[in-house]
Amino acid sequence: MRKILHIDADSFYASVEAREDPTLLGRPIAVGGSAQRRGVIATSSYEARKFGVRSAMASSRALTLCPDLIILAPRFELYREVSGQMQRIFRGYADLIEPLSLDEAFLDVTGSDCCNGSATLIAQEIRQRIKNELQITVSAGVAPNKFLAKVASDWNKPDGVFTIPPDQVADFVLDLPVSKINGVGKVTAKNLAAMGVVTCGDLQRVLVADLAKRFGKYGRRLSEVARGVDDRPVQSWRIRKSISVENTYAEDIANLVGVLAALDPLIEELERRFTKVEKSYFPTKRFVKIKYRDFSQTTLEQSVGSSGESWFDSEQFRQLMAAAWPRGAKPVRLLGAGLRLQPLRSKEQAQLSLF
Ligand code: DCP
Ligand code: MG
């Protein structure tokens, strides 16, 4: 039986900003782009959330909901630094740490002898140290696997901890809404609801075969998770599936000519970012993403040829974009360009080399 912690900072960017300027404490604040430049909210303080302000919401809408909202420009360097400090604290408690984002990580503390081996006490000690040393709060979930630990860290957020001991897993999942399962978005939740499935308890009553028929490979995973089973290991090194660059434009790009003209800077930035991972991955596909004025979006991808052209060949990206844009044929607010990646030393290659 494993002991897994999931740690997630509370309103991370906003909490760091409030720590830097304590006059902001207790006030509705957000970090994001300015409303004039059609920015979006990255995150907001819990005071702002009371007004309905949410991540990914247009800043202009956030200001309508909460006229006193203070929107601060993001300072990613600062957040990265705090993230590194959090991870340094984690390393005092676990060898196996899987960061999911700047403010979130899984820790496997199964064999740990800290705090008499109590995972809940470890979680509390980590929370206390982060509060004392970094002046921000984090919430923690403690459970026998990653799925439940992540659900648990959200349970008493903000500044809370929640433990699901192994002998309570069966009871806990019965009433858990399926929408809490990673990967169950609005569409899947609706499909499940149409089958009469709202909670994991409901889901347990559906035959695996029926789930597999309906959801393919994901059906089997749904069925396991509904029972509180999740065997995924905590992985300190996660495989990256793609790399991309996107930009939201201050003014809509009216037509395809404008779209094509906007592409080059994106590809340049993509190339720059790729150099950071080029030792571990090679690209398999190019893709482009378009978000139109009405927020509808489309992506189109194409295998990278073996004809020796550069991965960042702007003519190839241009052709993709020219094929994708007519799908909506509307002014564009966001463009993205990226590469799907394959690890250079994938398991298959390692196995092949054995023979
Ligand atoms: N973030 C972002 N855009 C989003 C979501 C998040 O830029 N759509 C950034 C800002 C957040 C950080 O990532 O501070 C961490 O994301 P979380 O989902 O953990 O959100 P918060 O930490 O802000 O709040 P919570 O207390 O809900 O965890
Ligand atoms: Mg968070």
Coordinates of C-alpha atoms and ligand atoms in Angstrom, one line a residue:
M1 CA 0.0 0.0 0.0
R2 CA 1.5 3.3 -1.1
K3 CA 1.3 6.7 0.6
I4 CA 0.9 9.5 -1.9
L5 CA 0.8 13.3 -1.2
H6 CA -0.6 15.8 -3.6
I7 CA 0.4 19.4 -2.8
D8 CA -1.1 22.4 -4.5
A9 CA -0.5 26.0 -3.7
D10 CA -3.5 28.2 -3.1
S11 CA -4.2 30.9 -5.7
F12 CA -0.5 30.6 -6.4
Y13 CA 0.5 33.6 -8.5
A14 CA -1.8 35.9 -6.6
S15 CA -0.6 34.6 -3.2
V16 CA 3.0 35.3 -4.2
E17 CA 2.1 38.8 -5.3
A18 CA 0.2 39.5 -2.0
R19 CA 3.3 38.3 -0.1
E20 CA 5.5 40.7 -2.0
D21 CA 3.1 43.6 -1.3
P22 CA 1.1 43.0 1.9
T23 CA -1.2 45.9 1.3
L24 CA -2.8 43.6 -1.2
L25 CA -3.6 41.0 1.5
G26 CA -7.3 40.3 1.9
R27 CA -8.2 42.3 -1.2
P28 CA -9.7 41.0 -4.5
I29 CA -6.6 40.7 -6.7
A30 CA -5.8 38.8 -9.9
V31 CA -2.7 38.2 -12.0
G32 CA -3.2 38.4 -15.7
G33 CA -3.2 40.6 -18.8
S34 CA -4.8 44.0 -18.9
A35 CA -8.4 44.4 -20.0
Q36 CA -7.3 47.0 -22.6
R37 CA -5.1 44.6 -24.3
R38 CA -7.7 41.8 -24.1
G39 CA -5.8 39.9 -21.6
V40 CA -7.1 36.9 -19.6
I41 CA -6.9 36.1 -15.9
A42 CA -4.2 33.6 -14.9
T43 CA -5.5 33.3 -11.4
S44 CA -7.2 35.4 -8.6
S45 CA -7.3 35.6 -4.9
Y46 CA -10.1 33.8 -3.0
E47 CA -11.6 37.3 -2.2
A48 CA -11.9 37.8 -6.0
R49 CA -13.3 34.4 -6.5
K50 CA -16.3 35.3 -4.4
F51 CA -17.3 37.6 -7.2
G52 CA -17.1 34.8 -9.8
V53 CA -13.6 35.7 -11.1
R54 CA -12.0 32.6 -12.6
S55 CA -8.8 31.5 -14.3
A56 CA -8.8 31.9 -18.1
M57 CA -11.7 34.4 -18.0
A58 CA -11.2 37.6 -20.1
S59 CA -9.9 40.4 -17.8
S60 CA -12.6 42.7 -19.0
R61 CA -15.3 40.3 -17.9
A62 CA -13.5 39.9 -14.5
L63 CA -13.7 43.6 -14.0
T64 CA -17.4 43.7 -14.8
L65 CA -18.0 41.0 -12.1
C66 CA -15.7 42.7 -9.6
P67 CA -15.1 46.4 -10.3
D68 CA -12.6 46.7 -7.5
L69 CA -10.4 43.9 -8.8
I70 CA -6.7 44.8 -8.9
I71 CA -5.1 43.1 -11.9
L72 CA -1.3 42.7 -11.7
A73 CA 1.0 41.8 -14.5
P74 CA 2.5 38.3 -14.1
R75 CA 6.1 37.9 -12.9
F76 CA 7.0 34.4 -14.0
E77 CA 10.6 34.6 -12.8
L78 CA 9.4 35.2 -9.3
Y79 CA 6.9 32.3 -9.4
R80 CA 9.5 30.0 -10.8
E81 CA 11.8 30.9 -7.9
V82 CA 9.1 30.2 -5.3
S83 CA 8.3 27.0 -7.1
G84 CA 12.0 25.9 -6.8
Q85 CA 11.9 26.8 -3.1
M86 CA 8.8 24.6 -2.6
Q87 CA 10.5 21.7 -4.4
R88 CA 13.6 22.1 -2.2
I89 CA 11.3 21.6 0.9
F90 CA 9.6 18.6 -0.7
R91 CA 13.0 16.9 -1.2
G92 CA 13.5 16.8 2.5
Y93 CA 10.5 14.4 2.7
A94 CA 10.5 12.3 -0.5
D95 CA 12.9 11.0 -3.1
L96 CA 10.1 10.5 -5.6
I97 CA 8.6 13.8 -6.6
E98 CA 6.6 14.5 -9.7
P99 CA 6.0 18.2 -10.4
L100 CA 2.8 18.8 -12.4
S101 CA 3.2 22.5 -12.7
L102 CA 4.9 25.4 -10.9
D103 CA 2.6 25.1 -7.9
E104 CA 1.7 21.4 -7.8
A105 CA 3.4 18.1 -7.2
F106 CA 2.9 14.5 -6.2
L107 CA 5.2 13.0 -3.6
D108 CA 5.5 9.3 -2.8
V109 CA 6.3 9.1 0.9
T110 CA 5.7 5.3 1.2
G111 CA 9.0 4.4 2.7
S112 CA 9.7 7.6 4.5
D113 CA 10.6 7.6 8.2
C114 CA 9.9 11.3 8.8
C115 CA 7.1 12.0 11.3
N116 CA 7.0 8.3 12.4
G117 CA 6.0 7.4 8.9
S118 CA 2.7 9.3 9.1
A119 CA 1.9 10.7 5.7
T120 CA -0.7 13.1 7.2
L121 CA 1.9 14.5 9.6
I122 CA 4.4 14.8 6.8
A123 CA 1.8 16.8 4.8
Q124 CA 1.1 19.0 7.8
E125 CA 4.8 19.6 8.4
I126 CA 5.4 20.5 4.7
R127 CA 2.4 22.9 4.8
Q128 CA 3.8 24.6 8.0
R129 CA 7.3 24.9 6.6
I130 CA 6.0 26.5 3.4
K131 CA 3.9 28.9 5.4
N132 CA 6.8 29.9 7.6
E133 CA 9.6 30.0 5.1
L134 CA 7.8 31.1 1.9
Q135 CA 4.8 33.0 3.3
I136 CA 2.3 31.3 1.1
T137 CA -0.2 28.6 1.8
V138 CA -0.6 25.2 0.1
S139 CA -3.3 22.5 0.4
A140 CA -2.4 18.9 0.7
G141 CA -4.1 15.6 -0.1
V142 CA -3.0 12.3 1.4
A143 CA -4.2 9.0 -0.1
P144 CA -3.1 5.5 -1.4
N145 CA -2.8 6.7 -5.0
K146 CA -2.4 9.8 -7.3
F147 CA -6.1 10.0 -8.3
L148 CA -7.4 10.2 -4.7
A149 CA -4.5 12.4 -3.5
K150 CA -5.4 15.0 -6.1
V151 CA -9.1 14.9 -5.2
A152 CA -8.1 15.1 -1.5
S153 CA -5.9 18.2 -1.9
D154 CA -8.9 20.1 -3.4
W155 CA -11.3 18.9 -0.6
N156 CA -10.4 21.5 2.1
K157 CA -8.8 24.1 -0.2
P158 CA -7.5 26.8 0.6
D159 CA -5.0 26.1 3.4
G160 CA -6.3 22.7 4.1
V161 CA -5.4 19.1 4.3
F162 CA -7.5 16.0 3.8
T163 CA -6.6 12.3 4.2
I164 CA -8.3 9.4 2.6
P165 CA -7.0 6.3 4.5
P166 CA -7.0 3.0 2.7
D167 CA -9.9 1.6 4.7
Q168 CA -12.1 4.6 3.7
V169 CA -11.5 4.5 0.0
A170 CA -14.4 2.3 -0.8
D171 CA -16.9 4.6 1.0
F172 CA -15.3 7.8 -0.2
V173 CA -15.6 7.1 -3.9
L174 CA -19.3 6.1 -3.7
D175 CA -20.6 9.7 -3.6
L176 CA -17.7 11.2 -5.5
P177 CA -18.9 13.0 -8.6
V178 CA -17.4 11.6 -11.8
S179 CA -16.5 15.2 -12.8
K180 CA -13.7 14.9 -10.3
I181 CA -12.0 12.3 -12.4
N182 CA -9.0 13.6 -14.4
G183 CA -10.0 13.7 -18.0
V184 CA -13.8 13.7 -17.4
G185 CA -14.6 17.1 -18.9
K186 CA -18.0 18.6 -19.7
V187 CA -18.6 16.3 -22.7
T188 CA -17.8 13.0 -21.0
A189 CA -19.7 14.1 -17.9
K190 CA -22.7 14.7 -20.1
N191 CA -22.4 11.4 -21.9
L192 CA -22.1 9.6 -18.5
A193 CA -25.1 11.5 -17.1
A194 CA -27.1 10.3 -20.1
M195 CA -26.3 6.8 -18.9
G196 CA -27.5 7.7 -15.5
V197 CA -24.0 8.0 -14.1
V198 CA -23.3 11.0 -11.8
T199 CA -21.1 9.5 -9.0
C200 CA -18.3 7.0 -9.0
G201 CA -20.8 4.7 -7.2
D202 CA -23.1 4.9 -10.2
L203 CA -20.1 4.2 -12.5
Q204 CA -19.2 1.1 -10.5
R205 CA -22.5 -0.4 -11.6
V206 CA -21.7 -0.1 -15.3
L207 CA -20.0 -3.1 -16.9
V208 CA -16.4 -2.5 -18.0
A209 CA -17.2 -3.9 -21.4
D210 CA -19.9 -1.3 -21.8
L211 CA -17.5 1.5 -20.8
A212 CA -14.9 0.2 -23.2
K213 CA -17.4 0.1 -26.0
R214 CA -18.3 3.7 -25.3
F215 CA -15.0 5.3 -24.3
G216 CA -12.4 2.9 -25.8
K217 CA -9.2 2.5 -23.7
Y218 CA -10.3 5.3 -21.4
G219 CA -13.3 3.2 -20.4
R220 CA -11.2 0.7 -18.6
R221 CA -9.4 3.5 -16.7
L222 CA -12.8 5.0 -15.7
S223 CA -13.9 1.7 -14.3
E224 CA -10.7 1.4 -12.2
V225 CA -10.8 4.9 -10.9
A226 CA -14.5 4.6 -10.0
R227 CA -13.4 1.9 -7.5
G228 CA -10.6 4.2 -6.2
V229 CA -7.9 2.2 -8.0
D230 CA -5.0 4.0 -9.7
D231 CA -1.7 2.2 -10.2
R232 CA 0.1 5.1 -11.9
P233 CA 3.5 5.5 -10.3
V234 CA 4.8 8.9 -9.1
Q235 CA 7.3 9.7 -11.9
S236 CA 10.1 12.2 -11.3
W237 CA 10.5 12.6 -15.0
R238 CA 7.5 13.0 -17.2
I239 CA 7.4 12.5 -20.9
R240 CA 6.6 15.6 -22.8
K241 CA 4.1 15.1 -25.7
S242 CA 4.4 18.4 -27.4
I243 CA 5.9 21.8 -27.4
S244 CA 4.1 24.9 -28.6
V245 CA 3.9 28.7 -28.6
E246 CA 0.7 30.7 -28.7
N247 CA -0.2 34.4 -28.8
T248 CA -3.4 36.3 -28.2
Y249 CA -3.4 39.4 -30.3
A250 CA -4.4 42.9 -29.0
E251 CA -6.5 43.2 -32.1
D252 CA -8.2 40.5 -34.1
I253 CA -6.4 39.4 -37.2
A254 CA -8.9 40.0 -40.0
N255 CA -7.9 37.5 -42.7
L256 CA -5.6 34.8 -43.9
V257 CA -3.0 37.2 -45.2
G258 CA -2.7 38.7 -41.7
V259 CA -2.6 35.2 -40.1
L260 CA 0.2 34.1 -42.3
A261 CA 2.2 37.3 -41.6
A262 CA 1.8 36.6 -37.8
L263 CA 3.2 33.1 -38.1
D264 CA 7.0 33.8 -38.4
P265 CA 7.5 35.2 -34.9
L266 CA 5.7 32.2 -33.4
I267 CA 7.9 29.8 -35.3
E268 CA 11.0 31.6 -34.2
E269 CA 10.0 31.4 -30.5
L270 CA 9.1 27.7 -31.0
E271 CA 12.5 27.0 -32.4
R272 CA 14.1 28.8 -29.4
R273 CA 12.0 26.8 -26.9
F274 CA 12.8 23.5 -28.7
T275 CA 16.5 23.9 -28.1
K276 CA 15.8 23.3 -24.4
V277 CA 14.4 19.8 -25.1
E278 CA 16.2 18.8 -28.3
K279 CA 18.5 16.4 -26.5
S280 CA 15.6 14.3 -25.3
Y281 CA 13.0 14.5 -28.0
F282 CA 12.4 14.6 -31.7
P283 CA 9.4 16.1 -33.5
T284 CA 6.9 13.8 -35.2
K285 CA 4.3 16.3 -36.3
R286 CA 3.8 20.0 -36.8
F287 CA 0.5 21.5 -35.6
V288 CA -1.2 24.9 -35.7
K289 CA -4.0 26.2 -33.5
I290 CA -6.5 29.0 -34.3
K291 CA -8.9 30.6 -31.9
Y292 CA -11.4 32.7 -33.7
R293 CA -13.1 35.9 -32.5
D294 CA -16.1 33.9 -31.2
F295 CA -13.7 31.7 -29.2
S296 CA -14.3 28.6 -31.4
Q297 CA -11.1 26.9 -32.1
T298 CA -9.5 24.5 -34.5
T299 CA -6.2 22.6 -34.7
L300 CA -4.6 20.9 -37.7
E301 CA -1.5 18.7 -37.7
Q302 CA 0.7 17.1 -40.3
S303 CA 3.6 14.6 -40.0
V304 CA 7.0 16.1 -40.4
G305 CA 8.3 14.8 -43.7
S306 CA 11.4 12.7 -44.2
S307 CA 12.4 14.9 -47.1
G308 CA 14.9 16.8 -44.9
E309 CA 13.2 20.1 -44.6
S310 CA 13.7 21.9 -41.3
W311 CA 11.2 21.1 -38.5
F312 CA 10.6 24.8 -38.3
D313 CA 10.1 25.2 -42.1
S314 CA 7.9 28.3 -42.3
E315 CA 6.5 27.2 -45.6
Q316 CA 5.2 24.0 -44.1
F317 CA 3.6 25.9 -41.2
R318 CA 2.1 28.4 -43.6
Q319 CA 0.5 25.6 -45.6
L320 CA -1.0 24.1 -42.5
M321 CA -2.4 27.5 -41.4
A322 CA -3.8 28.1 -44.9
A323 CA -5.6 24.8 -44.7
A324 CA -6.9 25.4 -41.1
W325 CA -8.1 29.0 -41.3
P326 CA -10.9 28.5 -43.8
R327 CA -12.6 26.0 -41.3
G328 CA -13.8 29.1 -39.4
A329 CA -13.0 31.8 -42.0
K330 CA -13.4 34.5 -39.3
P331 CA -11.2 37.0 -37.6
V332 CA -8.7 35.4 -35.2
R333 CA -7.8 36.3 -31.6
L334 CA -5.2 33.6 -30.9
L335 CA -2.7 31.7 -33.0
G336 CA -0.5 28.8 -31.9
A337 CA 2.2 26.7 -33.6
G338 CA 3.8 23.6 -32.2
L339 CA 5.4 20.2 -32.5
R340 CA 4.3 16.8 -31.3
L341 CA 7.3 15.0 -29.7
Q342 CA 8.6 11.6 -29.3
P343 CA 11.2 10.8 -26.7
L344 CA 14.6 10.1 -28.3
R345 CA 15.2 7.1 -26.1
S346 CA 11.7 5.6 -26.0
K347 CA 11.2 2.3 -24.3
E348 CA 10.7 0.6 -27.6
Q349 CA 14.0 1.8 -28.9
A350 CA 15.7 0.7 -25.6
Q351 CA 14.1 -2.7 -26.0
L352 CA 15.1 -3.0 -29.7
S353 CA 18.7 -2.2 -28.9
L354 CA 18.7 -5.2 -26.5
F355 CA 18.3 -7.5 -29.6
Ligands
DCP1 N1 -2.7 29.4 -14.3 C1 -2.8 30.1 -15.5 N2 -3.9 29.9 -16.3 C2 -4.9 29.0 -16.0 C3 -4.7 28.3 -14.8 C4 -3.6 28.5 -13.9 O1 -1.9 30.9 -15.8 N3 -5.9 28.8 -16.8 C5 -1.5 29.6 -13.4 C6 -1.9 30.6 -12.3 C7 -2.0 29.8 -11.1 C8 -1.1 28.7 -11.3 O2 -1.1 28.4 -12.7 O3 -1.7 30.6 -9.9 C9 -1.5 27.4 -10.6 O4 -2.8 26.9 -11.1 P1 -3.9 26.3 -10.1 O5 -4.9 25.7 -11.0 O6 -3.3 25.5 -9.1 O7 -4.6 27.6 -9.5 P2 -4.2 28.5 -8.3 O8 -3.0 27.9 -7.6 O9 -4.1 29.9 -8.7 O10 -5.5 28.3 -7.4 P3 -6.0 27.1 -6.5 O11 -6.0 27.6 -5.1 O12 -7.4 26.8 -7.0 O13 -5.0 26.0 -6.7
MG2 MG -2.8 25.9 -7.1

